[in-house]
């Protein structure tokens, strides 16, 4: 049972609940276990597309289906029909300053504390990026050091981000960039003109094949 279809059918059958399925985080895997991990790992999109009942599962998953989720973000970011507040109606978003990458600001959305007391920005990132520690002795959290380290990562990405066609609507968390600790990290989500054109074409093709999605996504879904 290591496919989207099998997992979904099992949860529905046993618990009568619609599951949310995500891929395992590949960061932090021990080197001696890497090969074993990769032998078990399944890409969510590929697994879904290989399902015998892909269309039915895709319809039931709605925004959890990868192509539909990508379309949702595309419509919210580029359709020109979504406004976060009244200010967006009278201002030009392209003139707003932007922060490199799509990484959340520390403590802006949530915080995660491991069983060992490490403080992380969220539960999805490698433990080596911990902000501090909580123990019986108290709280260890150096805000100044955190700011310096966080900004240093952003500074390293600035040059690459400034040339990316999706820089104002980036969804790439810098903690998921394998080479983030290198002097010149390489973002796997970087988009040049050609990449962006293919991205737009992919989203519009999905919408053309499923025109009913537009109203559902625009009226039934809210992105925080």
Coordinates of N, CA and C in Angstrom, one line a residue:
X1 N 0.9 -1.2 0.0 CA 0.0 0.0 0.0 C 0.9 1.2 0.0
X2 N 1.4 1.6 -1.2 CA 2.3 2.7 -1.3 C 2.0 3.5 -2.5
X3 N 0.7 3.8 -2.7 CA 0.3 4.6 -3.8 C -0.9 5.5 -3.3
X4 N -1.1 6.6 -4.0 CA -2.2 7.5 -3.7 C -3.5 6.8 -3.7
X5 N -3.7 6.0 -4.7 CA -5.0 5.3 -4.8 C -5.2 4.4 -3.7
X6 N -4.2 3.6 -3.4 CA -4.4 2.6 -2.3 C -4.6 3.2 -0.9
X7 N -3.8 4.3 -0.7 CA -3.9 4.9 0.6 C -5.3 5.6 0.8
X8 N -5.7 6.2 -0.3 CA -7.0 6.9 -0.2 C -8.1 5.9 0.0
X9 N -8.1 4.8 -0.8 CA -9.1 3.8 -0.6 C -9.2 3.2 0.8
X10 N -8.0 2.9 1.3 CA -7.9 2.3 2.7 C -8.5 3.3 3.7
X11 N -8.2 4.5 3.7 CA -8.7 5.5 4.7 C -10.2 5.7 4.5
X12 N -10.7 5.7 3.3 CA -12.1 5.9 3.1 C -12.9 4.6 3.5
X13 N -12.3 3.5 3.3 CA -13.0 2.2 3.6 C -13.0 2.0 5.1
X14 N -11.9 2.3 5.8 CA -11.7 2.0 7.2 C -12.3 3.1 8.1
X15 N -12.2 4.3 7.7 CA -12.5 5.4 8.6 C -13.6 6.4 8.0
X16 N -13.9 6.1 6.7 CA -14.9 7.0 6.0 C -14.5 8.5 6.1
X17 N -13.2 8.7 5.9 CA -12.7 10.1 5.9 C -11.9 10.3 4.6
X18 N -12.0 11.5 4.1 CA -11.2 11.9 2.9 C -9.8 12.3 3.4
X19 N -8.7 11.5 3.1 CA -7.4 11.8 3.6 C -6.7 13.0 2.8
X20 N -5.7 13.6 3.5 CA -4.8 14.5 2.8 C -3.5 13.8 2.7
X21 N -3.0 13.7 1.5 CA -1.8 12.9 1.3 C -0.7 13.8 0.8
X22 N 0.5 13.7 1.5 CA 1.6 14.5 1.1 C 2.8 13.5 1.0
X23 N 3.9 14.0 0.4 CA 5.1 13.2 0.2 C 5.9 13.3 1.5
X24 N 6.7 12.3 1.8 CA 7.7 12.4 2.9 C 8.7 13.4 2.6
X25 N 9.2 14.1 3.6 CA 10.3 15.1 3.5 C 11.6 14.3 3.4
X26 N 12.3 14.6 2.4 CA 13.6 13.8 2.1 C 14.8 14.4 2.9
X27 N 14.6 15.5 3.5 CA 15.7 16.1 4.3 C 15.9 15.4 5.6
X28 N 17.2 15.3 6.0 CA 17.5 14.7 7.3 C 17.6 13.2 7.3
X29 N 17.5 12.6 6.1 CA 17.6 11.1 6.1 C 19.1 10.8 6.2
X30 N 19.4 9.8 7.1 CA 20.8 9.3 7.3 C 21.4 8.8 6.0
X31 N 22.6 9.1 5.7 CA 23.3 8.7 4.5 C 23.2 7.2 4.3
X32 N 23.4 6.4 5.4 CA 23.3 5.0 5.2 C 21.9 4.4 5.0
X33 N 20.9 5.3 5.1 CA 19.5 4.9 4.9 C 18.9 5.5 3.6
X34 N 19.7 6.4 3.0 CA 19.2 7.1 1.8 C 18.7 6.2 0.7
X35 N 19.5 5.1 0.4 CA 19.1 4.2 -0.7 C 17.8 3.5 -0.3
X36 N 17.7 3.1 0.9 CA 16.4 2.4 1.4 C 15.3 3.4 1.3
X37 N 15.5 4.6 1.7 CA 14.4 5.6 1.7 C 14.0 5.8 0.2
X38 N 14.9 6.0 -0.7 CA 14.5 6.3 -2.1 C 13.8 5.1 -2.7
X39 N 14.1 3.9 -2.3 CA 13.4 2.7 -2.8 C 12.0 2.7 -2.4
X40 N 11.6 3.3 -1.3 CA 10.2 3.3 -0.8 C 9.5 4.6 -1.2
X41 N 10.2 5.6 -1.5 CA 9.6 6.9 -1.8 C 8.8 6.9 -3.0
X42 N 7.6 7.5 -3.0 CA 6.8 7.6 -4.2 C 6.4 9.1 -4.4
X43 N 6.5 9.5 -5.6 CA 6.1 10.9 -6.0 C 4.6 10.9 -6.1
X44 N 4.0 11.9 -5.4 CA 2.6 12.0 -5.3 C 1.9 12.1 -6.7
X45 N 2.4 13.0 -7.5 CA 1.8 13.2 -8.8 C 1.9 12.0 -9.7
X46 N 3.1 11.4 -9.8 CA 3.3 10.2 -10.6 C 2.4 9.1 -10.1
X47 N 2.3 8.9 -8.8 CA 1.5 7.8 -8.3 C 0.0 8.0 -8.7
X48 N -0.4 9.3 -8.6 CA -1.8 9.6 -8.9 C -2.1 9.3 -10.4
X49 N -1.2 9.8 -11.2 CA -1.4 9.6 -12.7 C -1.4 8.2 -13.1
X50 N -0.8 7.3 -12.3 CA -0.7 5.9 -12.6 C -1.9 5.1 -12.1
X51 N -2.8 5.8 -11.4 CA -4.0 5.1 -10.8 C -4.9 4.7 -11.9
X52 N -5.6 3.6 -11.7 CA -6.6 3.1 -12.7 C -7.8 4.0 -12.8
X53 N -8.1 4.6 -11.6 CA -9.3 5.5 -11.6 C -8.9 6.9 -11.4
X54 N -7.9 7.4 -12.2 CA -7.3 8.7 -12.0 C -8.4 9.8 -12.1
X55 N -9.3 9.8 -13.0 CA -10.3 10.9 -13.2 C -11.2 11.0 -12.0
X56 N -11.6 9.8 -11.5 CA -12.5 9.8 -10.3 C -11.8 10.3 -9.1
X57 N -10.6 9.8 -8.9 CA -9.8 10.2 -7.7 C -9.5 11.7 -7.8
X58 N -9.1 12.1 -9.0 CA -8.8 13.6 -9.2 C -10.0 14.4 -8.8
X59 N -11.2 14.0 -9.2 CA -12.4 14.8 -9.0 C -12.7 14.9 -7.5
X60 N -12.5 13.7 -6.8 CA -12.8 13.7 -5.4 C -11.7 14.5 -4.5
X61 N -10.5 14.5 -5.0 CA -9.4 15.1 -4.2 C -9.5 16.6 -4.4
X62 N -10.1 17.1 -5.5 CA -10.2 18.6 -5.7 C -8.9 19.3 -5.6
X63 N -8.7 20.2 -4.7 CA -7.5 21.0 -4.6 C -6.3 20.2 -4.1
X64 N -6.5 19.0 -3.6 CA -5.4 18.2 -3.2 C -4.8 17.5 -4.4
X65 N -5.5 17.5 -5.5 CA -4.9 16.9 -6.7 C -3.9 17.9 -7.2
X66 N -2.6 17.4 -7.5 CA -1.5 18.3 -7.8 C -1.8 19.3 -8.9
X67 N -2.4 18.9 -10.1 CA -2.6 19.8 -11.2 C -3.6 20.8 -10.8
X68 N -4.6 20.4 -10.1 CA -5.7 21.4 -9.7 C -5.1 22.4 -8.6
X69 N -4.3 21.9 -7.8 CA -3.7 22.8 -6.8 C -2.8 23.8 -7.5
X70 N -2.1 23.4 -8.5 CA -1.2 24.3 -9.3 C -2.1 25.3 -10.0
X71 N -3.2 24.9 -10.5 CA -4.1 25.8 -11.2 C -4.7 26.8 -10.2
X72 N -5.0 26.4 -9.0 CA -5.5 27.2 -8.0 C -4.6 28.4 -7.7
X73 N -3.3 28.1 -7.5 CA -2.3 29.1 -7.2 C -2.1 30.0 -8.4
X74 N -2.2 29.4 -9.6 CA -2.1 30.2 -10.8 C -3.2 31.3 -10.9
X75 N -4.4 30.8 -10.7 CA -5.6 31.7 -10.8 C -5.5 32.8 -9.7
X76 N -5.1 32.5 -8.5 CA -5.0 33.4 -7.5 C -3.9 34.5 -7.7
X77 N -2.8 34.0 -8.4 CA -1.7 34.9 -8.6 C -1.7 35.7 -9.9
X78 N -2.3 35.1 -10.9 CA -2.2 35.7 -12.2 C -3.5 36.0 -13.0
X79 N -4.6 35.6 -12.4 CA -5.9 35.8 -13.2 C -6.3 37.3 -13.1
X80 N -5.9 38.0 -12.1 CA -6.3 39.4 -12.0 C -7.7 39.6 -11.4
X81 N -8.2 38.4 -11.0 CA -9.6 38.5 -10.4 C -9.6 38.2 -8.9
X82 N -8.5 38.2 -8.3 CA -8.4 37.9 -6.8 C -7.7 39.1 -6.1
X83 N -8.3 39.6 -5.1 CA -7.8 40.7 -4.4 C -7.8 40.4 -2.9
X84 N -6.7 40.5 -2.2 CA -6.6 40.2 -0.8 C -7.3 41.2 0.1
X85 N -7.3 42.4 -0.3 CA -7.9 43.5 0.5 C -8.3 44.6 -0.5
X86 N -8.9 45.7 0.1 CA -9.4 46.8 -0.7 C -8.2 47.6 -1.4
X87 N -7.0 47.5 -0.7 CA -5.9 48.3 -1.2 C -5.4 47.7 -2.5
X88 N -5.6 46.4 -2.7 CA -5.2 45.8 -4.0 C -6.0 46.3 -5.2
X89 N -7.2 46.9 -4.9 CA -8.0 47.4 -6.0 C -7.5 48.7 -6.6
X90 N -6.7 49.4 -5.8 CA -6.2 50.7 -6.2 C -4.7 50.8 -6.4
X91 N -4.0 49.7 -6.1 CA -2.6 49.8 -6.2 C -2.1 48.8 -7.2
X92 N -0.8 48.9 -7.6 CA -0.2 48.0 -8.5 C 0.8 47.0 -7.8
X93 N 0.4 45.8 -7.7 CA 1.2 44.8 -6.9 C 2.6 44.6 -7.5
X94 N 2.8 44.9 -8.8 CA 4.1 44.8 -9.4 C 5.1 45.8 -8.8
X95 N 4.6 46.8 -8.1 CA 5.5 47.8 -7.6 C 5.8 47.5 -6.1
X96 N 5.2 46.5 -5.6 CA 5.5 46.2 -4.2 C 6.9 45.6 -4.1
X97 N 7.6 45.8 -3.0 CA 8.8 45.1 -2.7 C 8.5 43.6 -2.5
X98 N 9.5 42.8 -2.8 CA 9.3 41.3 -2.6 C 10.5 40.8 -1.8
X99 N 10.2 39.7 -1.1 CA 11.2 39.0 -0.4 C 11.7 37.8 -1.2
X100 N 13.0 37.5 -1.4 CA 13.4 36.4 -2.1 C 12.8 35.1 -1.6
X101 N 12.5 34.1 -2.5 CA 12.0 32.8 -2.2 C 10.5 33.0 -1.6
X102 N 9.9 31.8 -1.5 CA 8.6 31.8 -0.9 C 8.5 31.4 0.5
X103 N 9.7 31.5 1.2 CA 9.8 31.1 2.6 C 9.0 32.0 3.5
X104 N 8.3 31.3 4.5 CA 7.5 32.1 5.5 C 8.5 32.8 6.4
X105 N 8.1 34.0 6.9 CA 8.9 34.7 7.9 C 8.8 33.9 9.2
X106 N 9.9 33.9 9.9 CA 9.9 33.1 11.2 C 8.8 33.5 12.1
X107 N 8.0 32.5 12.6 CA 7.0 32.7 13.6 C 5.8 33.4 13.0
X108 N 5.7 33.7 11.7 CA 4.6 34.4 11.1 C 3.3 33.6 11.0
X109 N 3.5 32.3 10.8 CA 2.3 31.4 10.7 C 2.2 30.3 11.8
X110 N 3.4 29.7 12.1 CA 3.3 28.7 13.1 C 4.7 28.4 13.6
X111 N 4.8 27.5 14.6 CA 6.1 27.1 15.1 C 6.0 25.6 15.5
X112 N 7.1 24.9 15.4 CA 7.1 23.5 15.7 C 8.2 23.2 16.7
X113 N 7.9 22.4 17.8 CA 8.9 22.0 18.7 C 9.0 20.5 18.7
X114 N 10.2 20.0 18.5 CA 10.4 18.6 18.4 C 10.4 18.0 19.8
X115 N 10.4 16.6 19.8 CA 10.4 15.9 21.1 C 11.7 16.2 21.9
X116 N 12.7 16.6 21.2 CA 14.0 16.9 21.8 C 14.1 18.4 22.2
X117 N 13.1 19.1 22.0 CA 13.1 20.5 22.4 C 13.6 21.5 21.3
X118 N 13.9 21.0 20.1 CA 14.3 22.0 19.1 C 13.1 22.8 18.6
X119 N 13.4 24.1 18.4 CA 12.4 25.0 17.9 C 12.6 25.2 16.4
X120 N 11.6 24.8 15.6 CA 11.6 24.9 14.1 C 10.5 25.8 13.6
X121 N 10.8 26.4 12.4 CA 9.8 27.3 11.8 C 8.5 26.5 11.5
X122 N 8.7 25.3 11.1 CA 7.5 24.4 10.9 C 7.9 23.0 11.0
X123 N 7.0 22.0 10.8 CA 7.3 20.6 11.0 C 7.9 20.0 9.8
X124 N 8.0 20.7 8.7 CA 8.4 20.1 7.4 C 9.9 20.2 7.1
X125 N 10.6 21.0 7.9 CA 12.0 21.3 7.5 C 13.0 20.5 8.4
X126 N 14.2 20.5 7.9 CA 15.3 19.7 8.5 C 15.6 20.3 9.9
X127 N 16.0 19.4 10.9 CA 16.2 19.9 12.2 C 17.5 20.8 12.3
X128 N 18.3 20.7 11.3 CA 19.6 21.5 11.4 C 19.2 23.0 11.3
X129 N 18.0 23.3 10.9 CA 17.6 24.7 10.7 C 16.9 25.2 12.0
X130 N 17.1 24.6 13.1 CA 16.4 25.0 14.3 C 16.7 26.4 14.8
X131 N 15.8 27.0 15.4 CA 16.0 28.4 15.8 C 16.5 28.5 17.2
X132 N 16.2 27.5 18.0 CA 16.6 27.5 19.4 C 16.3 26.2 20.1
X133 N 16.1 26.2 21.4 CA 15.8 25.0 22.1 C 15.0 25.3 23.4
X134 N 14.2 24.3 23.7 CA 13.4 24.4 24.9 C 13.7 23.2 25.8
X135 N 14.1 23.5 27.0 CA 14.5 22.4 27.9 C 14.0 22.8 29.3
X136 N 14.2 21.9 30.3 CA 13.8 22.1 31.7 C 14.5 23.4 32.2
X137 N 15.7 23.7 31.6 CA 16.5 24.8 32.1 C 15.9 26.1 31.6
X138 N 15.0 26.0 30.6 CA 14.4 27.3 30.1 C 14.5 27.3 28.5
X139 N 14.3 28.5 28.0 CA 14.3 28.8 26.6 C 15.6 29.3 26.1
X140 N 16.1 28.7 25.0 CA 17.3 29.2 24.4 C 16.9 29.7 23.0
X141 N 16.9 31.0 22.8 CA 16.5 31.6 21.5 C 17.2 33.0 21.4
X142 N 18.1 33.0 20.5 CA 18.9 34.2 20.2 C 18.3 34.9 18.9
X143 N 17.4 35.8 19.1 CA 16.7 36.5 18.0 C 17.7 37.2 17.1
X144 N 18.7 37.8 17.6 CA 19.6 38.6 16.8 C 20.4 37.6 15.8
X145 N 20.8 36.5 16.4 CA 21.5 35.5 15.6 C 20.6 34.8 14.6
X146 N 19.3 34.7 14.9 CA 18.3 34.1 14.0 C 18.1 35.1 12.8
X147 N 18.0 36.4 13.1 CA 17.8 37.3 12.0 C 19.0 37.3 11.1
X148 N 20.2 37.3 11.6 CA 21.4 37.3 10.8 C 21.5 36.1 9.9
X149 N 21.2 34.9 10.5 CA 21.2 33.6 9.7 C 20.2 33.6 8.6
X150 N 18.9 34.0 9.0 CA 17.8 34.0 8.0 C 18.1 35.0 6.9
X151 N 18.6 36.2 7.2 CA 18.9 37.1 6.1 C 20.0 36.7 5.2
X152 N 21.0 36.0 5.8 CA 22.1 35.5 5.1 C 21.7 34.5 4.0
X153 N 20.7 33.7 4.3 CA 20.2 32.7 3.4 C 19.5 33.5 2.2
X154 N 18.7 34.5 2.6 CA 17.9 35.3 1.6 C 18.9 36.0 0.7
X155 N 19.9 36.6 1.3 CA 20.9 37.3 0.5 C 21.6 36.4 -0.6
X156 N 21.8 35.1 -0.2 CA 22.4 34.2 -1.2 C 21.5 33.9 -2.3
X157 N 20.2 34.0 -2.1 CA 19.2 33.7 -3.1 C 18.8 34.9 -4.0
X158 N 19.1 36.1 -3.5 CA 18.6 37.3 -4.1 C 18.9 37.4 -5.6
X159 N 20.2 37.1 -6.0 CA 20.6 37.3 -7.4 C 19.8 36.4 -8.3
X160 N 19.6 35.1 -7.9 CA 18.8 34.2 -8.7 C 17.4 34.5 -8.7
X161 N 16.8 34.9 -7.5 CA 15.4 35.3 -7.5 C 15.1 36.5 -8.3
X162 N 16.0 37.4 -8.4 CA 15.7 38.7 -9.1 C 15.5 38.4 -10.6
X163 N 16.1 37.3 -11.1 CA 16.0 36.9 -12.5 C 14.9 35.9 -12.8
X164 N 14.2 35.5 -11.8 CA 13.1 34.5 -11.9 C 11.8 35.1 -12.3
X165 N 11.1 34.5 -13.3 CA 9.8 35.0 -13.7 C 8.7 34.9 -12.8
X166 N 8.9 34.1 -11.7 CA 7.9 33.9 -10.7 C 8.3 34.4 -9.4
X167 N 9.1 35.4 -9.4 CA 9.7 35.9 -8.1 C 8.7 36.5 -7.2
X168 N 7.6 37.1 -7.7 CA 6.6 37.8 -6.9 C 5.5 36.8 -6.4
X169 N 5.6 35.6 -6.9 CA 4.6 34.6 -6.5 C 5.3 33.2 -6.2
X170 N 6.4 33.3 -5.6 CA 7.2 32.1 -5.4 C 6.6 31.2 -4.3
X171 N 6.7 29.9 -4.6 CA 6.2 28.9 -3.6 C 7.4 28.0 -3.1
X172 N 8.6 28.4 -3.4 CA 9.8 27.6 -3.0 C 10.3 28.0 -1.6
X173 N 10.2 27.1 -0.7 CA 10.8 27.3 0.6 C 12.3 27.1 0.5
X174 N 13.0 28.1 1.0 CA 14.5 28.0 0.9 C 15.1 26.8 1.7
X175 N 14.4 26.4 2.7 CA 14.9 25.2 3.5 C 14.8 23.9 2.8
X176 N 14.1 23.9 1.6 CA 14.0 22.7 0.8 C 15.0 22.7 -0.3
X177 N 15.8 23.8 -0.4 CA 16.8 23.8 -1.5 C 18.0 23.1 -1.0
X178 N 18.4 22.0 -1.6 CA 19.4 21.1 -1.2 C 20.8 21.8 -1.0
X179 N 21.0 22.8 -1.8 CA 22.3 23.5 -1.7 C 22.3 24.8 -1.0
X180 N 21.3 25.0 -0.1 CA 21.1 26.3 0.5 C 22.4 26.7 1.4
X181 N 23.1 25.7 1.8 CA 24.3 26.0 2.6 C 25.6 26.3 1.8
X182 N 25.4 26.1 0.5 CA 26.6 26.4 -0.4 C 26.7 27.9 -0.6
X183 N 27.8 28.3 -1.2 CA 28.0 29.8 -1.4 C 27.1 30.3 -2.5
X184 N 26.8 29.4 -3.5 CA 25.9 29.8 -4.6 C 24.8 28.7 -4.7
X185 N 23.8 28.7 -3.9 CA 22.8 27.7 -3.9 C 22.0 27.8 -5.2
X186 N 21.5 26.6 -5.7 CA 20.7 26.6 -6.9 C 19.3 26.2 -6.6
X187 N 18.3 27.1 -7.0 CA 16.9 26.8 -6.7 C 16.3 26.0 -7.8
X188 N 15.7 24.8 -7.4 CA 15.2 23.9 -8.4 C 13.8 24.4 -9.0
X189 N 13.3 25.5 -8.4 CA 12.0 26.1 -8.9 C 12.2 27.3 -9.7
X190 N 13.5 27.6 -10.0 CA 13.8 28.8 -10.8 C 13.1 28.7 -12.2
X191 N 12.5 29.8 -12.6 CA 11.8 29.9 -13.9 C 12.4 31.0 -14.8
X192 N 12.9 30.6 -16.0 CA 13.2 31.6 -17.0 C 12.0 31.8 -17.9
X193 N 12.1 32.6 -18.9 CA 10.9 32.9 -19.8 C 10.3 31.6 -20.3
X194 N 11.1 30.7 -20.8 CA 10.6 29.4 -21.4 C 9.9 28.6 -20.3
X195 N 10.5 28.5 -19.1 CA 9.9 27.7 -18.1 C 8.5 28.3 -17.7
X196 N 8.5 29.6 -17.6 CA 7.2 30.3 -17.2 C 6.2 30.1 -18.2
X197 N 6.5 30.2 -19.5 CA 5.6 29.9 -20.6 C 5.0 28.5 -20.5
X198 N 5.8 27.6 -20.2 CA 5.3 26.2 -20.1 C 4.5 26.0 -18.9
X199 N 4.8 26.7 -17.8 CA 4.0 26.7 -16.6 C 2.6 27.2 -16.9
X200 N 2.5 28.4 -17.6 CA 1.2 29.0 -17.9 C 0.4 28.1 -18.8
X201 N 1.1 27.5 -19.8 CA 0.4 26.6 -20.8 C -0.1 25.4 -20.1
X202 N 0.6 24.8 -19.1 CA 0.2 23.7 -18.4 C -1.1 24.0 -17.6
X203 N -1.1 25.1 -16.9 CA -2.2 25.5 -16.1 C -3.5 25.7 -17.0
X204 N -3.3 26.4 -18.1 CA -4.4 26.7 -18.9 C -5.0 25.5 -19.6
X205 N -4.1 24.6 -19.9 CA -4.5 23.3 -20.5 C -5.4 22.5 -19.5
X206 N -4.9 22.5 -18.3 CA -5.7 21.8 -17.2 C -7.1 22.5 -17.1
X207 N -7.1 23.8 -17.1 CA -8.4 24.5 -17.0 C -9.3 24.2 -18.2
X208 N -8.7 24.2 -19.4 CA -9.4 23.9 -20.6 C -10.1 22.5 -20.6
X209 N -9.3 21.5 -20.0 CA -9.8 20.2 -19.9 C -10.9 20.0 -18.8
X210 N -10.8 20.9 -17.8 CA -11.8 20.9 -16.7 C -12.3 22.3 -16.4
X211 N -13.1 22.8 -17.3 CA -13.6 24.2 -17.2 C -14.5 24.4 -16.0
X212 N -15.1 23.3 -15.4 CA -15.9 23.5 -14.2 C -15.1 23.9 -13.0
X213 N -13.8 23.7 -13.1 CA -13.0 24.0 -11.9 C -12.9 25.5 -11.6
X214 N -13.0 26.3 -12.6 CA -12.8 27.8 -12.4 C -13.8 28.3 -11.3
X215 N -15.0 28.1 -11.5 CA -16.0 28.6 -10.5 C -15.8 28.0 -9.1
X216 N -15.5 26.7 -9.1 CA -15.3 26.0 -7.8 C -14.1 26.6 -7.1
X217 N -13.0 26.8 -7.8 CA -11.8 27.3 -7.2 C -11.9 28.8 -6.7
X218 N -12.6 29.6 -7.5 CA -12.8 31.0 -7.2 C -13.8 31.2 -6.1
X219 N -14.8 30.4 -6.0 CA -15.9 30.6 -5.0 C -15.8 29.7 -3.8
X220 N -15.2 28.6 -3.9 CA -15.3 27.6 -2.8 C -14.0 27.5 -2.0
X221 N -12.9 28.1 -2.5 CA -11.6 27.9 -1.9 C -11.1 29.3 -1.4
X222 N -10.5 29.3 -0.2 CA -9.8 30.5 0.3 C -8.4 30.1 0.7
X223 N -7.5 31.0 0.3 CA -6.1 30.8 0.6 C -5.7 31.9 1.6
X224 N -5.1 31.4 2.7 CA -4.7 32.4 3.7 C -3.4 33.0 3.3

